[in-house]
Amino acid sequence: HIAEAQTASTGEPSANQTAAGAAASDVQNGDDIVVTGIRQSLARAAEIKRESTAVVDSIVAEDIGKLPDMTTASALQRVPGVQVVVGGNNEIVGARIRGLDDIITTLNGREIFTGVGRGFSFQDLPAEALAGVDVYKSNSAERLEGGVAGGVNMRLRRALDFKELTIAGSARATYLQEAGSKNTINPALSLLVANRWDAGEGEIAAMVGISYQRNKYARPVAWNDWTRATSAGPAGSPPNLHAPTGFAAAIEFGKYERPQGNFSLEWAPDTDTKIYVEGLFAGYRGNVYQARPTFRAFTGTSFEATAGDTCEDFAVGPDGYYSGNVRSPANPTGTGTIRQLCNATGYTARNLEYYTATVANKARTDIYVIATGFNKQIGALSWNTDISYESSINRNNSFRVDIGKRIAELVQVRDNNHEVQATMPGNPMNDPAGLAFANGMTEDINRSRGTLWSVMSDAKYDFDAGLLDYVQAGVRVARRKAGFEQYLGGPPAPGGSFVTPLTAAGLPSDILSQAPGVPQMNDGASFLQIDPRYLTQESIKRQLRTLYRISPDTPAFDPTRDYDAQEKSYAGFLQAGYEFSLTDAISVDGMVGARLTRTDRDIAGSGRVTDPATGTSRVVLVNRSTSDTDILPNASARIQFGGGLQARFNYS
C-alpha cells in the first residue's frame, strides 16, 4: 500500500511521487511502504549547499505550509552555525550567525526590516508562508551590502510554482498547561489557493496564501537582587557576610496574534519571459502583562543570615556595595576598603518593604511589501528587474503602576544548584489589607515607521566553455526613511511610597486581580496585582494620572526623544564566475567580484539645552548629514576532489 500525501505540483516530482515510482515493484510484492516528503526536503537543502559557490545553508519546506517549525525564527535554529534566543514570551526570537547579530535579511531577494531598525523580527513571519530559507555565511557582489555576520533570504512561494489548481491548508493546536491561570489551546491556521490559466499569449498564474496564529503564554522567572555587605543592613545584622539585598520575581503573561497574507500574480507570455506582481502583509498584535514582585530585605528592622563556607576579599564601599574607588597609597582619597566577606546561603528579613509592579503593554506591528518586475532570457543572457516598496509600522503603549506595603517576614535560601527559593509566611502579598501606591507611575508610548523604495536590475551572460563561466553585473537604487517618536516618564507615588492607600484612589472595587504564581516564590502561590486589563483602558489611565497629580490627558511625545532619518543608497556590482580542471579528478570553480556603494544620510532630531545663568531650558533642533563610498570585494573557490569530497575558500 502506498500512502500518498497531497502535494502541490511544483514542476518537479514530489518526494511521494519519486518514492512511489521507485518502489512500484515492491508494492506488487505486497510490502508496506510509508512515504513522506522529508527526504526530498533534506536532499534539496543539501543540494543547495553543495552546488552554491558561496557558503550557504538552507531549509526547504517538505510541502506547502510545512516548514518544520511554527515561525521563521524557530526554523533558523536548525541551521548549523545559527544561534537563537528565547524571548520574554517563551518564543524563539532573533538570530545570530556564528555569534554575530549584524544580519541583512531579504525576502525573495529584497531587503526587509521591522520598524526603524536594520533587523527583521523573524518570529513575525509564520513559517506557513515560506517555501524555504537560505542562510548566507559568506557574501558576494550580487547580494545586498550591510550584513557583516551574513544574510538570510526568505523565499515565498510564487504562482508559477504550481502546474494546476492547488488548495492546501493546515491546522495546528498547541495545548499549554501554564499559560496564565488556566489551561489553553493555541491555534495556528493556514490556507493556500493557486491556479494557472491559458491566456492565449502564454499562461497566467495566481496564488493567495493566508495564515493566523494566536498564542497565550506565561513565563515566570526569579532572581536575587544586588549583593551587599551585611554590615550595611539593619542594626544587629551579621558584620562579615555578603548577601543579596533582596529577592525579585516576574511573571510575564498574555497573548499575541500574528495574521499574515501574501499573493503572487505571474504572466509568462512565452517560455523566456516572466512578469510578476507580488505582495506580503505580516502583522503582530500583542497584549502583554507583567507582575513583578520585589522584596527589599535590607529595609527590614532585622536581618539574620546563614554563613556559607566561601570567603573572599571584596572591594567594599561605605554603602556596602562593590567599590571601584578603593583607598590605597596611590589613591589616598578612596572611600572603599578591601574586606574579607563570606557568602550567605540564606537569610531571614523581618518587617521589610515589598511592592509589585504591574505593567500592561499593547503592541502592534504592520509590515507591507509590494513588488513588481520581470525576468527575461535572451539566449545566453538573462535579465532581471525588480521594483519594490516596504512600509513597516510599530506601535507600543505601556503603562506601569506599583503597589506595596511592609510585610512581616521574608525567608530566602538557595539550594544546591544555586536556585533562588523564597517564602513569605502567610502569603501577605495575597492580602489587600494595607496596600498603598509605591515608587511611581510610568508610561512608555512610542511609534516608529520605516519605508523603503528600491529598484534593482541585473544581467548575467553564460559562456558555453572555457575558463570564464559567466559574467554578471547590476545596479540598485534605494531610498529609505525612518521616523521615531516617544514619551517615556511619569511622576512619583502621590505623597511618597507607601503613603496613599489603594482604597483612597476611588478605583473600581475589582481593581485587584490574581497574578499567576512564580514557582520559586511561595511554591507558586498566586498574589495580588493591579488588574493589567484596567491599565489598557483610557478612563482608568486618566483616573490614575489625576491621582498622581499630573494632567489626565495622554502625554504628548517628547521632542527630545524623536528623530527623522533619510538614507539614499546607490550600488553597482560586477562579478565573474570561473571553472577549470587541475586533473581528471580535481576541478576548481568560483567567482571574483566587487560591489561599489554610495550612501547619503540625513538625520534630524533635537536636544534640550539649559542656560546655566537662568536655569531655563529650551529644545534645540539638530541636523546632521553624512556620505560614504565603499568598494566591497569578494572572491571564492570551490575545489572538487572527486568522490563527493570538496573544499571551499571565501573572502568578502
XYZ file of C-alpha atoms in Angstrom:
652
model
C 0.000 0.000 0.000
C 1.349 3.458 -0.848
C 0.391 6.315 1.492
C 0.500 9.485 -0.612
C 0.171 12.932 0.926
C -1.493 15.757 -1.001
C 1.253 17.879 -2.577
C 1.490 20.916 -4.773
C 2.658 20.434 -8.325
C 5.887 22.409 -8.478
C 7.239 21.228 -11.807
C 9.392 18.555 -10.122
C 8.234 15.170 -8.819
C 7.441 15.320 -5.148
C 9.169 13.048 -2.667
C 5.977 10.998 -2.555
C 5.831 10.581 -6.336
C 9.527 9.748 -6.635
C 9.433 7.191 -3.853
C 6.210 5.722 -5.147
C 7.570 5.193 -8.652
C 10.819 3.695 -7.402
C 9.006 1.292 -5.147
C 6.353 0.031 -7.578
C 7.845 -3.426 -7.830
C 7.975 -3.754 -4.045
C 4.307 -2.785 -3.840
C 3.389 -5.544 -6.256
C 5.081 -7.968 -3.873
C 2.807 -6.796 -1.065
C 5.368 -4.833 1.000
C 4.090 -1.869 3.036
C 5.715 1.467 2.127
C 5.221 4.641 4.144
C 6.086 7.746 2.122
C 6.839 11.237 3.484
C 8.239 14.416 1.972
C 11.034 14.946 4.480
C 13.720 13.108 2.496
C 13.123 15.313 -0.555
C 13.379 18.497 1.503
C 16.642 17.342 3.102
C 18.055 16.345 -0.284
C 17.135 19.712 -1.797
C 18.727 21.620 1.114
C 21.903 19.545 0.790
C 21.992 20.167 -2.969
C 21.750 23.945 -2.463
C 24.643 23.844 -0.017
C 26.760 21.582 -2.215
C 26.265 23.453 -5.502
C 26.472 27.025 -4.173
C 29.679 28.906 -4.816
C 29.199 30.793 -1.550
C 28.784 29.199 1.899
C 25.030 28.629 2.153
C 22.807 26.514 4.402
C 19.142 26.075 3.547
C 15.856 24.882 4.949
C 13.339 23.688 2.367
C 9.666 23.119 3.127
C 8.776 19.455 2.575
C 5.361 20.537 1.296
C 3.060 23.556 1.249
C 2.966 25.145 4.692
C 5.328 22.507 6.074
C 8.498 24.262 7.051
C 9.474 22.253 10.147
C 8.583 24.962 12.697
C 5.860 27.471 13.517
C 7.920 30.609 12.798
C 10.929 31.540 10.697
C 12.937 32.248 13.843
C 12.293 28.740 15.153
C 13.231 27.166 11.832
C 16.556 29.037 11.709
C 17.823 27.289 14.835
C 18.110 24.101 12.744
C 20.854 25.641 10.583
C 24.455 24.863 11.618
C 26.226 27.987 12.848
C 22.996 29.870 13.624
C 22.091 30.687 17.228
C 18.744 31.944 18.531
C 17.418 33.100 21.904
C 14.156 32.665 23.798
C 12.218 35.902 24.225
C 10.123 37.050 27.162
C 7.023 35.451 25.645
C 8.592 31.947 25.550
C 9.108 32.286 21.797
C 12.252 31.833 19.733
C 13.326 35.325 18.622
C 16.215 36.812 16.714
C 19.064 35.002 15.022
C 22.831 35.186 15.058
C 25.261 33.781 12.536
C 28.397 32.453 14.230
C 27.592 34.561 17.289
C 27.076 37.885 15.475
C 23.693 39.553 15.057
C 24.519 42.074 12.313
C 22.480 40.252 9.663
C 20.890 41.575 6.499
C 17.500 39.987 5.828
C 15.882 39.737 2.420
C 12.533 38.449 1.190
C 12.750 36.999 -2.318
C 15.999 38.955 -2.623
C 14.572 42.286 -1.388
C 15.621 43.947 1.859
C 13.042 43.632 4.647
C 13.081 45.097 8.165
C 10.921 45.739 11.225
C 10.219 49.304 12.387
C 13.142 51.701 12.038
C 15.936 49.206 12.677
C 18.107 47.285 10.247
C 16.993 43.940 11.621
C 13.905 41.890 10.926
C 11.828 40.171 13.610
C 11.892 36.660 12.150
C 9.204 35.481 14.564
C 6.722 37.853 12.874
C 6.678 35.800 9.664
C 4.851 32.463 10.073
C 6.616 29.505 8.523
C 3.463 28.566 6.576
C 4.216 31.407 4.161
C 7.668 30.148 3.175
C 8.991 27.739 0.590
C 12.456 27.876 2.124
C 15.108 29.884 3.943
C 18.722 30.365 2.860
C 21.431 31.417 5.320
C 24.473 33.024 3.675
C 27.636 32.794 5.749
C 29.785 34.491 3.100
C 28.939 37.448 0.902
C 29.234 38.033 -2.845
C 28.881 41.068 -5.057
C 25.333 40.401 -6.269
C 23.960 40.295 -2.707
C 22.887 43.428 -0.837
C 25.528 45.067 1.297
C 25.166 45.583 5.039
C 25.312 42.244 6.826
C 28.693 41.782 8.478
C 27.694 38.445 10.028
C 25.936 37.215 6.901
C 22.490 37.235 5.387
C 19.169 35.407 5.489
C 16.947 35.185 2.420
C 13.359 34.021 2.944
C 11.668 32.585 -0.129
C 7.912 32.932 -0.572
C 6.054 30.612 -2.908
C 5.138 32.026 -6.315
C 2.170 31.421 -8.573
C 4.000 29.674 -11.446
C 5.390 27.106 -8.995
C 2.020 25.352 -9.344
C 1.002 23.493 -12.505
C -2.696 23.127 -11.728
C -5.390 24.125 -9.275
C -3.918 23.618 -5.827
C -5.649 24.061 -2.482
C -3.680 23.369 0.668
C -4.478 24.077 4.290
C -3.220 23.243 7.724
C -4.500 23.475 11.268
C -2.472 23.004 14.443
C -3.334 23.314 18.097
C -0.892 23.504 20.993
C -2.207 22.678 24.454
C -0.480 24.588 27.266
C -0.962 23.933 30.960
C 0.774 27.018 32.344
C -0.363 29.816 30.055
C -1.631 32.092 32.795
C -4.030 30.861 35.418
C -5.780 28.234 33.317
C -5.149 25.747 30.544
C -5.460 26.983 26.993
C -5.289 25.887 23.362
C -3.288 27.936 20.868
C -4.407 27.623 17.230
C -2.377 28.044 14.029
C -4.264 28.008 10.706
C -3.180 28.452 7.108
C -4.710 28.238 3.639
C -3.167 28.479 0.149
C -5.012 28.564 -3.174
C -3.225 28.650 -6.541
C -4.104 28.052 -10.178
C -2.904 28.818 -13.701
C -4.753 29.530 -16.951
C -4.040 29.645 -20.665
C -4.029 33.352 -21.583
C -3.709 32.981 -25.333
C -0.398 34.785 -25.073
C 1.266 32.314 -22.716
C -0.004 31.499 -19.222
C -1.237 33.475 -16.226
C -0.970 32.115 -12.674
C -2.291 33.413 -9.362
C -1.685 32.401 -5.765
C -3.035 33.628 -2.430
C -1.865 32.423 0.983
C -3.123 33.411 4.422
C -2.290 32.295 7.937
C -3.211 33.123 11.523
C -1.615 32.231 14.851
C -2.727 33.003 18.399
C -0.658 32.220 21.451
C -1.316 32.609 25.151
C 1.671 32.155 27.389
C 3.171 32.629 30.850
C 6.884 32.977 31.639
C 7.943 33.075 35.326
C 11.469 33.979 36.466
C 13.109 34.815 39.810
C 16.437 36.278 40.825
C 18.499 37.740 43.655
C 18.959 41.476 43.886
C 22.421 43.080 44.071
C 24.863 41.602 46.595
C 25.848 43.837 49.541
C 27.887 43.604 52.717
C 25.530 42.749 55.584
C 27.200 45.398 57.784
C 25.077 47.873 55.783
C 21.901 46.046 56.773
C 19.556 46.715 59.687
C 21.021 47.086 63.166
C 22.298 43.771 64.517
C 22.983 42.248 61.067
C 25.993 39.906 60.735
C 29.114 42.038 60.140
C 31.279 39.950 57.781
C 28.937 38.398 55.231
C 27.704 39.385 51.801
C 24.112 38.665 50.825
C 21.541 39.745 48.232
C 19.780 42.971 49.189
C 16.501 41.374 48.264
C 14.541 38.958 46.152
C 12.608 39.656 42.965
C 10.425 37.691 40.590
C 8.404 38.338 37.478
C 5.651 36.627 35.573
C 5.026 37.774 32.012
C 1.764 36.558 30.548
C -0.828 37.466 27.990
C -1.447 36.687 24.359
C -0.256 37.675 20.919
C -1.638 37.131 17.428
C 0.006 37.026 14.026
C -2.129 37.493 10.903
C -0.322 37.076 7.569
C -1.222 37.154 3.920
C 0.711 37.041 0.654
C -0.146 36.901 -3.029
C 1.607 36.289 -6.326
C 0.367 37.074 -9.830
C 2.577 35.972 -12.742
C 2.296 36.129 -16.535
C 4.557 34.118 -18.812
C 3.833 35.317 -22.379
C 6.493 32.891 -23.643
C 8.962 30.408 -22.207
C 11.683 33.081 -21.919
C 9.700 35.839 -20.185
C 8.025 36.188 -16.804
C 6.269 39.312 -15.470
C 5.096 39.382 -11.875
C 3.371 41.343 -9.129
C 3.592 40.055 -5.550
C 2.948 41.296 -2.043
C 3.078 40.428 1.631
C 1.355 41.550 4.812
C 2.716 40.374 8.163
C 1.219 41.599 11.427
C 1.681 41.282 15.165
C -0.881 42.101 17.856
C 0.172 41.709 21.474
C -1.452 42.249 24.857
C 1.452 41.618 27.217
C 1.125 41.832 31.003
C 3.714 41.612 33.743
C 3.642 41.263 37.512
C 6.993 41.957 39.218
C 7.071 41.381 42.989
C 10.184 42.800 44.681
C 11.321 42.422 48.296
C 13.862 44.841 49.810
C 15.443 42.727 52.506
C 17.775 45.464 53.778
C 14.802 47.744 54.548
C 13.708 45.394 57.321
C 14.076 46.019 61.026
C 16.155 42.835 61.403
C 18.284 40.681 59.133
C 19.577 37.218 60.047
C 21.863 35.310 57.656
C 23.389 31.845 57.451
C 27.098 31.859 56.608
C 28.403 29.662 53.818
C 31.887 28.195 53.504
C 33.228 30.520 50.778
C 35.129 33.593 51.969
C 36.952 36.038 49.679
C 38.357 39.560 49.594
C 35.999 42.185 48.180
C 36.314 45.886 47.388
C 33.541 47.401 49.527
C 32.275 50.973 49.578
C 30.710 52.823 52.523
C 27.240 51.764 51.327
C 28.219 48.071 51.430
C 28.205 47.649 47.643
C 31.192 46.960 45.393
C 33.538 49.942 45.133
C 35.805 50.894 42.259
C 37.413 53.614 44.388
C 39.446 51.662 46.971
C 41.731 53.626 49.271
C 45.434 52.827 48.698
C 48.840 54.603 48.759
C 48.234 55.516 45.119
C 44.656 56.643 45.896
C 44.678 58.134 49.414
C 41.246 59.751 48.971
C 39.489 56.496 48.064
C 36.402 55.657 50.056
C 36.371 51.885 49.536
C 38.232 49.229 51.517
C 39.266 45.612 50.954
C 37.309 43.328 53.294
C 37.022 39.574 53.621
C 33.385 38.563 53.363
C 31.799 35.115 53.443
C 28.770 34.219 51.358
C 25.325 33.975 52.897
C 23.471 30.871 51.752
C 20.194 32.099 53.158
C 18.670 34.833 55.271
C 15.530 35.946 57.072
C 14.402 39.577 56.920
C 11.563 40.964 59.064
C 9.245 43.934 58.666
C 10.542 44.792 55.186
C 9.276 46.711 52.179
C 7.546 44.823 49.375
C 5.957 46.059 46.158
C 4.524 44.606 42.949
C 4.859 46.450 39.658
C 2.053 45.840 37.178
C 2.851 46.514 33.526
C 0.327 46.411 30.692
C 1.623 46.750 27.154
C -0.321 46.858 23.904
C 1.878 46.358 20.847
C 1.127 46.294 17.139
C 3.323 45.797 14.078
C 2.222 46.000 10.434
C 4.593 45.183 7.581
C 3.554 45.679 3.949
C 5.651 44.720 0.922
C 4.620 45.162 -2.714
C 6.846 44.416 -5.715
C 6.728 44.088 -9.489
C 9.271 43.171 -12.104
C 10.277 40.774 -14.841
C 12.728 38.001 -15.700
C 13.858 37.759 -19.338
C 16.025 35.136 -21.040
C 17.639 36.101 -24.364
C 19.795 33.196 -25.430
C 22.719 33.023 -23.009
C 21.743 36.369 -21.459
C 19.346 36.600 -18.505
C 17.962 39.978 -17.376
C 16.054 40.689 -14.149
C 14.473 43.913 -12.911
C 12.554 44.444 -9.666
C 10.775 47.477 -8.171
C 9.599 47.207 -4.555
C 8.168 49.209 -1.670
C 8.007 48.332 2.026
C 6.273 50.042 4.917
C 6.858 48.850 8.480
C 4.928 50.451 11.337
C 5.377 49.593 15.015
C 3.330 50.946 17.949
C 3.768 50.309 21.679
C 1.765 51.653 24.598
C 2.962 50.596 28.056
C 1.561 51.655 31.445
C 3.051 50.726 34.840
C 1.752 51.185 38.395
C 3.382 49.885 41.621
C 1.595 48.932 44.831
C 3.048 47.528 48.036
C 3.348 47.532 51.815
C 5.518 46.242 54.619
C 5.350 42.503 55.252
C 6.279 40.630 58.407
C 8.894 38.178 57.120
C 10.884 37.009 54.103
C 12.849 33.747 54.206
C 15.234 33.311 51.281
C 17.563 30.404 50.574
C 19.491 28.932 47.665
C 19.526 25.187 47.097
C 22.484 23.069 45.968
C 22.053 24.214 42.370
C 22.007 27.875 43.483
C 18.338 28.198 42.578
C 16.586 31.006 44.387
C 13.747 29.989 46.716
C 11.811 32.450 48.860
C 8.822 32.181 51.176
C 6.699 34.765 52.961
C 4.753 33.031 55.747
C 1.022 33.567 55.324
C 1.426 34.863 51.763
C 0.738 38.516 52.729
C 1.030 39.550 49.039
C -2.368 37.949 48.528
C -3.974 40.079 51.268
C -5.252 43.502 50.095
C -5.053 44.978 53.618
C -2.525 47.787 53.835
C -1.718 48.040 50.138
C -0.614 51.509 49.034
C 0.864 53.118 45.939
C 4.663 52.709 45.780
C 7.527 54.155 43.766
C 5.959 55.826 40.746
C 3.839 55.546 37.643
C 5.488 55.125 34.230
C 4.182 55.438 30.694
C 6.104 54.432 27.588
C 4.329 55.418 24.369
C 6.300 55.070 21.151
C 5.660 54.951 17.443
C 8.093 54.082 14.685
C 7.795 53.793 10.931
C 10.244 52.829 8.234
C 9.720 52.897 4.469
C 11.886 51.728 1.587
C 11.673 52.266 -2.160
C 14.070 50.111 -4.155
C 14.847 49.479 -7.838
C 17.219 46.642 -8.812
C 18.313 45.444 -12.237
C 20.960 42.892 -13.133
C 22.084 40.820 -16.101
C 24.082 37.619 -16.446
C 25.752 36.111 -19.504
C 26.694 32.412 -19.502
C 29.573 31.130 -21.599
C 29.476 27.676 -23.139
C 33.080 26.695 -22.491
C 36.429 27.966 -21.361
C 37.848 29.389 -18.167
C 35.127 32.027 -17.885
C 31.818 30.513 -16.765
C 29.704 33.666 -16.596
C 29.803 37.437 -16.167
C 27.122 39.327 -14.278
C 26.534 42.980 -13.434
C 23.791 45.024 -11.838
C 22.681 48.246 -10.163
C 20.445 49.167 -7.233
C 18.984 52.493 -6.153
C 17.117 52.740 -2.845
C 15.607 55.441 -0.658
C 14.798 54.692 2.937
C 13.040 56.865 5.530
C 12.638 56.256 9.244
C 10.812 58.165 11.963
C 10.564 57.568 15.709
C 8.675 59.404 18.452
C 8.270 58.591 22.142
C 7.075 59.692 25.541
C 8.796 57.983 28.458
C 8.348 59.066 32.043
C 5.983 59.525 34.924
C 5.609 61.034 38.411
C 6.451 59.511 41.824
C 3.769 57.994 44.013
C 1.403 60.622 45.482
C 2.791 61.698 48.842
C 5.685 59.227 48.508
C 5.952 55.436 48.555
C 3.523 53.518 50.784
C 1.679 56.740 51.763
C -1.524 56.831 49.694
C -3.716 53.753 50.331
C -5.051 51.916 47.316
C -8.554 52.237 48.773
C -8.317 56.045 48.675
C -7.991 56.197 44.896
C -11.660 55.723 44.034
C -10.756 52.997 41.561
C -13.149 50.146 40.672
C -13.759 47.697 43.501
C -12.287 44.865 41.421
C -9.109 46.763 40.518
C -7.033 43.922 42.030
C -6.638 40.564 40.341
C -4.715 37.343 40.918
C -1.342 37.203 39.175
C -0.078 33.764 38.086
C 2.394 32.402 40.603
C 6.159 32.053 40.262
C 7.476 28.564 41.232
C 10.436 29.968 43.205
C 8.180 32.206 45.332
C 5.868 30.636 47.919
C 5.888 27.414 45.874
C 3.997 29.091 43.041
C 1.167 30.630 45.079
C -0.659 33.480 43.336
C -0.570 37.048 44.599
C -2.451 40.305 44.063
C -1.637 42.914 41.462
C -3.423 45.806 39.775
C -5.569 44.149 37.121
C -3.470 44.800 33.975
C -6.560 44.823 31.765
C -7.644 48.008 33.538
C -4.319 49.629 32.677
C -5.157 49.354 28.971
C -8.352 51.429 29.442
C -8.029 55.152 28.855
C -10.647 56.018 31.503
C -8.627 54.252 34.227
C -5.399 55.837 32.966
C -6.982 59.295 33.266
C -8.076 58.494 36.802
C -4.574 57.357 37.760
C -2.866 60.374 36.158
C -5.137 62.629 38.188
C -4.320 60.679 41.355
C -0.592 61.079 40.589
C -1.162 64.850 40.229
C -0.456 65.286 36.530
C -2.692 66.115 33.575
C -5.267 63.373 32.939
C -4.693 63.611 29.179
C -2.426 61.241 27.274
C 1.047 62.827 27.387
C 2.420 64.319 24.190
C 5.541 62.909 22.569
C 8.790 64.293 23.961
C 10.596 66.233 21.199
C 13.961 65.223 22.661
C 13.084 61.550 22.104
C 12.059 61.941 18.444
C 14.061 61.690 15.237
C 13.607 61.514 11.475
C 16.158 59.959 9.151
C 16.556 59.553 5.423
C 19.052 57.423 3.545
C 19.742 57.202 -0.179
C 21.926 54.371 -1.398
C 23.367 53.605 -4.804
C 25.159 50.373 -5.651
C 26.601 48.620 -8.664
C 28.418 45.330 -8.982
C 30.486 43.338 -11.448
C 31.241 39.679 -10.923
C 32.636 36.792 -12.947
C 32.480 33.056 -12.436
C 35.223 30.698 -13.491
C 35.894 26.965 -13.692
C 38.785 24.780 -14.767
C 40.271 21.330 -14.168
C 43.559 20.640 -12.448
C 43.498 16.906 -13.160
C 40.972 14.432 -14.451
C 39.580 14.103 -10.916
C 40.152 17.575 -9.435
C 38.286 20.664 -10.644
C 38.020 24.236 -9.377
C 35.224 26.765 -9.759
C 34.310 30.008 -8.023
C 33.759 33.703 -8.528
C 35.545 37.047 -8.241
C 33.723 40.350 -7.970
C 33.252 43.700 -6.284
C 30.372 45.913 -5.229
C 30.598 49.707 -5.285
C 28.270 51.513 -2.872
C 27.500 55.128 -2.051
C 25.278 56.128 0.847
C 23.926 59.600 1.670
C 22.249 60.084 5.062
C 20.332 62.898 6.733
C 19.089 62.737 10.322
C 17.121 65.338 12.269
C 16.480 65.301 15.998
C 16.541 67.643 18.959
C 18.106 68.119 22.360
C 17.408 70.165 25.462
C 19.863 72.929 26.344
C 19.844 74.560 29.791
C 21.095 78.117 30.394
C 23.363 77.880 33.481
C 22.707 81.524 34.377
C 18.909 81.367 34.466
C 18.274 77.645 34.766
C 15.781 77.797 31.908
C 15.891 75.204 29.147
C 14.847 75.104 25.539
C 14.636 72.490 22.804
C 17.236 72.872 20.051
C 16.897 71.184 16.663
C 19.883 69.202 15.399
C 20.535 68.144 11.801
C 23.399 66.027 10.503
C 24.327 64.769 7.037
C 26.950 62.160 6.126
C 28.073 60.363 2.981
C 30.419 57.488 2.297
C 31.629 55.434 -0.639
C 32.932 51.875 -0.344
C 34.309 49.182 -2.593
C 33.423 45.712 -1.296
C 35.468 42.949 -2.979
C 34.860 39.211 -2.820
C 36.500 36.043 -4.091
C 35.708 32.368 -3.660
C 36.911 28.983 -4.830
C 35.443 25.501 -4.618
C 37.792 22.573 -5.135
C 36.148 19.261 -6.004
C 38.429 16.308 -5.347
C 36.101 13.675 -6.734
C 34.121 11.026 -4.910
C 31.886 13.712 -3.343
C 34.678 15.458 -1.391
C 35.061 19.205 -1.844
C 36.506 22.236 -0.033
C 35.723 25.960 -0.158
C 37.681 29.169 0.311
C 35.883 32.502 0.646
C 36.857 36.128 1.124
C 34.395 39.002 1.273
